[in-house]
Amino acid sequence: MRKPIIAGNWKMNKTPSEARELVSALVPLVKDAACDVVVCTPAVDFAAVSEVIKGTNIKLGAENMHWKESGAYTGELSAAMLKESGVEYVILGHSERRQYFGETDVTVNKRVKAALAAGLKVILCVGEMLADRENGVTDELVALQTKIALKDVSAGELKNVIIAYEPVWAIGTGKTATAEQANEVCAVIRSTIKALYGAEAAEGITIQYGGSMNAKNAAELLAQPDVDGGLIGGASLKAPDFAVIVDAATKG
């Protein structure tokens, strides 16, 4: 059985004092979760959040990282920096990184390999634009993104990869893929993994849905057979809402 993972992607939100307050409220609400719980925060919040989640079931994640170990990459963070800050998970290939910061399938692959080599768990984001869906190329595009991102990733390393299906048209828009649409694309991703790594790997990999999952729609989405969790944006900034989603994953 695949263990569901609910991860919050805070994006560019919460100062350290606000982060401390949010996670302090979250800790008692999710302490009995049967799923894995991750909060992916801005780097300035790592220290504050690490202090609060010590000894709890909540894990710390980062929102991005560079593929180089060090160098003249102003504003970037390396895997070693993340690990020493207590980070266990890192989101890579998020559509906002692709859209606003020029990341490509190839640079996402470099980041994935560097993160895995450093012992981090990767939350790999894939997903289509609205035009892609309207043109009927969602399946091909998502399969291609998955294949390129996982180039030269071994079957052993794949055990530390979670894939998040994030339809770009549903991120921060309030629009959500229907439960059936989400499950269909997650199944395409699982089929792609099967072609690359075999049936056992495909059955074992956790595939999240991300794209305006919230307290109201989480239960329906998480009940789908190929949806193993969620990468949560706005709803992760409110402890009660995030806890409802964690509870849905626990029951789902």
Coordinates of N, CA, C and O in Angstrom, one line a residue, residues 27-129:
V27 N 0.6 21.6 14.6 CA 1.2 20.4 15.2 C 0.1 19.5 15.9 O 0.0 18.3 15.7
P28 N -0.7 20.1 16.8 CA -1.7 19.3 17.5 C -2.8 18.8 16.6 O -3.5 17.7 16.9
L29 N -3.1 19.5 15.5 CA -4.2 19.1 14.6 C -3.9 17.9 13.8 O -4.8 17.2 13.3
V30 N -2.6 17.6 13.5 CA -2.2 16.5 12.6 C -1.4 15.4 13.3 O -0.8 14.5 12.7
K31 N -1.3 15.5 14.6 CA -0.4 14.6 15.4 C -0.8 13.1 15.2 O 0.1 12.2 15.4
D32 N -2.1 12.8 14.9 CA -2.5 11.4 14.7 C -2.6 11.0 13.3 O -3.2 10.0 13.0
A33 N -2.1 11.8 12.3 CA -2.2 11.5 10.9 C -1.6 10.2 10.5 O -0.5 9.8 11.0
A34 N -2.3 9.4 9.7 CA -1.8 8.2 9.2 C -1.1 8.4 7.8 O -0.5 7.4 7.3
C35 N -1.0 9.6 7.4 CA -0.3 10.0 6.2 C 1.0 10.8 6.6 O 1.1 11.2 7.7
D36 N 1.9 10.9 5.6 CA 3.1 11.8 5.9 C 2.6 13.2 5.7 O 1.9 13.5 4.8
V37 N 3.2 14.1 6.6 CA 2.8 15.5 6.5 C 4.1 16.3 6.4 O 5.1 16.1 7.1
V38 N 4.1 17.2 5.3 CA 5.3 18.0 5.0 C 4.9 19.4 4.9 O 3.9 19.7 4.3
V39 N 5.7 20.3 5.4 CA 5.5 21.8 5.1 C 6.7 22.3 4.3 O 7.9 22.2 4.8
C40 N 6.5 22.8 3.1 CA 7.6 23.3 2.3 C 7.5 24.8 2.4 O 6.6 25.4 1.9
T41 N 8.5 25.4 3.0 CA 8.5 26.8 3.4 C 9.6 27.6 2.7 O 10.6 27.1 2.2
P42 N 9.4 29.0 2.7 CA 10.6 29.8 2.2 C 11.8 29.5 3.1 O 11.7 29.2 4.3
A43 N 13.0 29.7 2.6 CA 14.2 29.4 3.3 C 14.4 30.2 4.6 O 14.9 29.7 5.5
V44 N 13.8 31.4 4.6 CA 14.0 32.2 5.8 C 13.2 31.6 7.0 O 13.5 32.0 8.1
D45 N 12.3 30.7 6.7 CA 11.5 30.1 7.8 C 12.0 28.8 8.3 O 11.5 28.2 9.2
F46 N 13.1 28.2 7.6 CA 13.6 26.9 8.0 C 13.9 26.8 9.5 O 13.5 25.9 10.2
A47 N 14.6 27.8 10.0 CA 15.1 27.7 11.4 C 13.9 27.7 12.4 O 13.8 26.9 13.3
A48 N 12.9 28.6 12.1 CA 11.8 28.8 13.0 C 10.9 27.5 13.0 O 10.5 27.0 14.0
V49 N 10.7 27.0 11.8 CA 9.8 25.8 11.6 C 10.5 24.6 12.2 O 9.9 23.8 12.9
S50 N 11.8 24.4 11.9 CA 12.5 23.2 12.5 C 12.4 23.1 14.0 O 12.3 22.0 14.5
E51 N 12.5 24.3 14.6 CA 12.4 24.3 16.1 C 11.0 23.8 16.6 O 10.9 23.1 17.5
V52 N 10.0 24.2 15.9 CA 8.6 23.9 16.3 C 8.3 22.4 16.0 O 7.6 21.8 16.8
I53 N 8.8 21.9 14.9 CA 8.4 20.5 14.5 C 9.3 19.4 15.1 O 9.0 18.2 14.9
K54 N 10.3 19.8 15.8 CA 11.2 18.8 16.4 C 10.4 17.9 17.2 O 9.6 18.3 18.1
G55 N 10.6 16.6 17.0 CA 9.9 15.6 17.8 C 8.4 15.3 17.4 O 7.7 14.5 18.0
T56 N 8.0 16.0 16.3 CA 6.6 15.8 15.8 C 6.6 14.9 14.6 O 7.7 14.5 14.1
N57 N 5.5 14.7 14.0 CA 5.4 13.9 12.7 C 5.4 14.8 11.5 O 5.2 14.3 10.4
I58 N 5.7 16.1 11.6 CA 5.7 17.0 10.5 C 7.2 17.1 10.0 O 8.1 17.2 10.8
K59 N 7.3 17.0 8.7 CA 8.7 17.1 8.1 C 8.8 18.4 7.3 O 7.8 19.0 6.9
L60 N 10.0 18.9 7.2 CA 10.3 20.1 6.6 C 10.8 19.9 5.1 O 11.6 19.1 4.8
G61 N 10.2 20.8 4.3 CA 10.6 20.8 2.8 C 11.0 22.1 2.3 O 10.6 23.2 3.0
A62 N 11.7 22.2 1.2 CA 12.1 23.4 0.6 C 11.3 23.5 -0.7 O 10.7 22.6 -1.2
E63 N 11.3 24.7 -1.3 CA 10.5 25.0 -2.5 C 11.3 24.9 -3.8 O 10.7 25.0 -4.9
N64 N 12.6 24.8 -3.7 CA 13.4 24.7 -4.9 C 14.9 24.5 -4.4 O 15.2 24.7 -3.2
M65 N 15.8 24.2 -5.3 CA 17.2 24.1 -5.0 C 18.0 24.1 -6.4 O 17.4 23.8 -7.4
H66 N 19.2 24.5 -6.3 CA 20.1 24.5 -7.5 C 20.8 23.1 -7.6 O 20.9 22.4 -6.6
W67 N 21.2 22.8 -8.8 CA 21.9 21.5 -9.0 C 23.3 21.5 -8.7 O 23.9 20.5 -8.5
K68 N 24.0 22.7 -8.6 CA 25.4 22.7 -8.3 C 25.6 22.7 -6.8 O 24.8 23.1 -6.0
E69 N 26.8 22.2 -6.4 CA 27.1 22.1 -4.9 C 27.4 23.5 -4.4 O 27.2 23.7 -3.2
S70 N 28.0 24.4 -5.2 CA 28.3 25.7 -4.7 C 28.7 26.5 -6.0 O 28.8 26.0 -7.1
G71 N 28.9 27.8 -5.8 CA 29.3 28.6 -7.0 C 28.7 30.0 -7.1 O 27.9 30.4 -6.2
A72 N 28.9 30.6 -8.2 CA 28.4 32.0 -8.4 C 27.0 31.9 -9.0 O 26.7 32.2 -10.1
Y73 N 26.0 31.6 -8.1 CA 24.6 31.5 -8.5 C 23.8 32.3 -7.4 O 23.2 31.7 -6.5
T74 N 23.9 33.6 -7.6 CA 23.3 34.5 -6.6 C 21.8 34.2 -6.4 O 21.0 34.0 -7.3
G75 N 21.5 34.1 -5.1 CA 20.1 33.9 -4.7 C 19.7 32.4 -4.6 O 18.6 32.1 -4.2
E76 N 20.6 31.5 -5.0 CA 20.2 30.1 -5.1 C 20.7 29.3 -3.8 O 21.5 29.8 -3.0
L77 N 20.2 28.1 -3.6 CA 20.5 27.3 -2.5 C 20.9 25.9 -2.9 O 20.3 25.4 -3.9
S78 N 21.9 25.3 -2.3 CA 22.4 24.0 -2.7 C 21.7 23.0 -1.8 O 21.2 23.2 -0.7
A79 N 21.9 21.7 -2.2 CA 21.3 20.6 -1.5 C 21.9 20.5 -0.1 O 21.2 20.3 0.9
A80 N 23.2 20.8 0.0 CA 23.9 20.7 1.3 C 23.4 21.8 2.3 O 23.2 21.5 3.5
M81 N 23.1 23.0 1.7 CA 22.5 24.0 2.6 C 21.1 23.6 3.1 O 20.8 23.8 4.3
L82 N 20.3 23.0 2.2 CA 19.0 22.5 2.7 C 19.1 21.5 3.8 O 18.4 21.5 4.8
K83 N 20.0 20.5 3.5 CA 20.1 19.4 4.5 C 20.6 19.9 5.9 O 20.0 19.5 6.9
E84 N 21.5 20.8 5.9 CA 22.0 21.3 7.2 C 21.0 22.2 7.9 O 21.0 22.4 9.1
S85 N 20.0 22.6 7.1 CA 18.9 23.4 7.7 C 17.7 22.5 8.2 O 16.7 23.1 8.6
G86 N 17.9 21.2 8.1 CA 16.9 20.3 8.5 C 15.8 19.9 7.5 O 14.8 19.3 7.8
V87 N 16.1 20.3 6.2 CA 15.2 20.0 5.2 C 15.3 18.5 4.7 O 16.4 18.0 4.6
E88 N 14.1 17.8 4.5 CA 14.1 16.4 4.1 C 13.5 16.3 2.7 O 13.9 15.3 2.0
Y89 N 12.6 17.2 2.3 CA 12.0 17.2 1.0 C 12.3 18.4 0.2 O 12.5 19.5 0.8
V90 N 12.2 18.4 -1.1 CA 12.3 19.6 -1.9 C 11.4 19.5 -3.1 O 11.3 18.4 -3.8
I91 N 10.6 20.5 -3.3 CA 9.8 20.6 -4.5 C 10.6 21.0 -5.7 O 11.4 22.0 -5.6
L92 N 10.5 20.3 -6.8 CA 11.3 20.7 -8.0 C 10.3 20.7 -9.2 O 9.4 19.9 -9.3
G93 N 10.6 21.7 -10.1 CA 9.8 21.7 -11.4 C 8.4 22.3 -11.2 O 7.6 22.1 -12.1
H94 N 8.2 23.1 -10.1 CA 6.9 23.7 -10.0 C 6.6 24.6 -11.2 O 7.5 25.3 -11.7
S95 N 5.3 24.7 -11.6 CA 5.0 25.4 -12.8 C 5.3 26.9 -12.6 O 5.7 27.6 -13.6
E96 N 5.3 27.4 -11.4 CA 5.7 28.8 -11.2 C 7.2 29.0 -11.4 O 7.6 30.1 -11.9
R97 N 8.0 28.0 -11.1 CA 9.4 28.1 -11.4 C 9.6 28.0 -12.9 O 10.5 28.7 -13.4
R98 N 8.9 27.2 -13.5 CA 9.0 27.1 -15.0 C 8.5 28.3 -15.7 O 9.2 28.8 -16.6
Q99 N 7.4 28.9 -15.2 CA 6.8 30.0 -15.9 C 7.5 31.3 -15.6 O 7.7 32.1 -16.6
Y100 N 7.9 31.6 -14.4 CA 8.5 32.9 -14.1 C 10.0 32.9 -14.0 O 10.6 34.0 -14.1
F101 N 10.7 31.8 -13.9 CA 12.1 31.7 -13.6 C 12.9 30.9 -14.7 O 14.0 30.6 -14.5
G102 N 12.2 30.6 -15.8 CA 12.9 30.0 -16.9 C 13.3 28.6 -16.7 O 14.2 28.1 -17.5
E103 N 12.8 27.8 -15.8 CA 13.2 26.4 -15.6 C 12.6 25.6 -16.7 O 11.5 25.8 -17.2
T104 N 13.4 24.6 -17.2 CA 13.0 23.8 -18.3 C 13.0 22.3 -17.8 O 13.5 22.0 -16.7
D105 N 12.5 21.4 -18.6 CA 12.5 20.0 -18.3 C 14.0 19.5 -18.0 O 14.2 18.7 -17.1
V106 N 14.9 20.1 -18.8 CA 16.3 19.7 -18.7 C 16.9 20.2 -17.3 O 17.6 19.4 -16.6
T107 N 16.6 21.4 -17.0 CA 17.2 21.9 -15.7 C 16.5 21.3 -14.5 O 17.1 21.1 -13.4
V108 N 15.2 20.9 -14.7 CA 14.5 20.2 -13.6 C 15.2 18.9 -13.4 O 15.4 18.4 -12.3
N109 N 15.6 18.2 -14.5 CA 16.3 16.9 -14.4 C 17.6 17.0 -13.6 O 17.9 16.2 -12.8
K110 N 18.3 18.1 -13.9 CA 19.6 18.3 -13.2 C 19.3 18.5 -11.7 O 20.1 18.0 -10.8
R111 N 18.3 19.2 -11.3 CA 18.0 19.4 -9.9 C 17.5 18.1 -9.3 O 17.9 17.8 -8.1
V112 N 16.7 17.4 -10.0 CA 16.3 16.1 -9.4 C 17.5 15.2 -9.1 O 17.6 14.6 -8.0
K113 N 18.4 15.1 -10.0 CA 19.6 14.2 -9.8 C 20.4 14.7 -8.7 O 20.9 13.9 -7.9
A114 N 20.6 16.0 -8.6 CA 21.4 16.5 -7.5 C 20.8 16.3 -6.1 O 21.4 16.0 -5.2
A115 N 19.5 16.5 -6.1 CA 18.7 16.3 -4.8 C 18.8 14.9 -4.4 O 19.1 14.6 -3.2
L116 N 18.6 14.0 -5.3 CA 18.6 12.5 -4.9 C 20.0 12.1 -4.5 O 20.2 11.3 -3.6
A117 N 21.0 12.6 -5.2 CA 22.4 12.3 -4.8 C 22.7 12.7 -3.4 O 23.6 12.1 -2.7
A118 N 22.1 13.8 -3.0 CA 22.4 14.4 -1.7 C 21.5 13.7 -0.6 O 21.6 14.0 0.6
G119 N 20.6 12.8 -1.0 CA 19.8 12.1 0.0 C 18.5 12.8 0.3 O 17.8 12.5 1.3
L120 N 18.1 13.8 -0.5 CA 16.8 14.5 -0.3 C 15.7 13.7 -0.9 O 15.9 13.0 -1.9
K121 N 14.5 13.9 -0.4 CA 13.3 13.3 -1.1 C 12.7 14.4 -2.0 O 12.6 15.6 -1.6
V122 N 12.4 14.0 -3.3 CA 12.0 15.0 -4.3 C 10.5 14.9 -4.5 O 9.9 13.8 -4.7
I123 N 9.9 16.1 -4.5 CA 8.5 16.2 -5.0 C 8.5 16.9 -6.4 O 8.8 18.0 -6.5
L124 N 8.4 16.0 -7.4 CA 8.6 16.4 -8.8 C 7.2 16.9 -9.4 O 6.3 16.1 -9.4
C125 N 7.2 18.1 -9.8 CA 5.9 18.6 -10.4 C 5.8 18.5 -11.9 O 6.8 18.9 -12.6
V126 N 4.7 18.0 -12.4 CA 4.5 18.0 -13.8 C 3.0 18.4 -14.1 O 2.2 18.3 -13.2
G127 N 2.7 19.0 -15.2 CA 1.4 19.4 -15.5 C 1.3 20.2 -16.8 O 2.3 20.8 -17.2
E128 N 0.0 20.3 -17.3 CA -0.2 21.0 -18.6 C -0.8 22.4 -18.4 O -1.5 22.7 -17.4
M129 N -0.6 23.2 -19.4 CA -1.3 24.5 -19.5 C -2.7 24.3 -20.0 O -3.0 23.2 -20.6

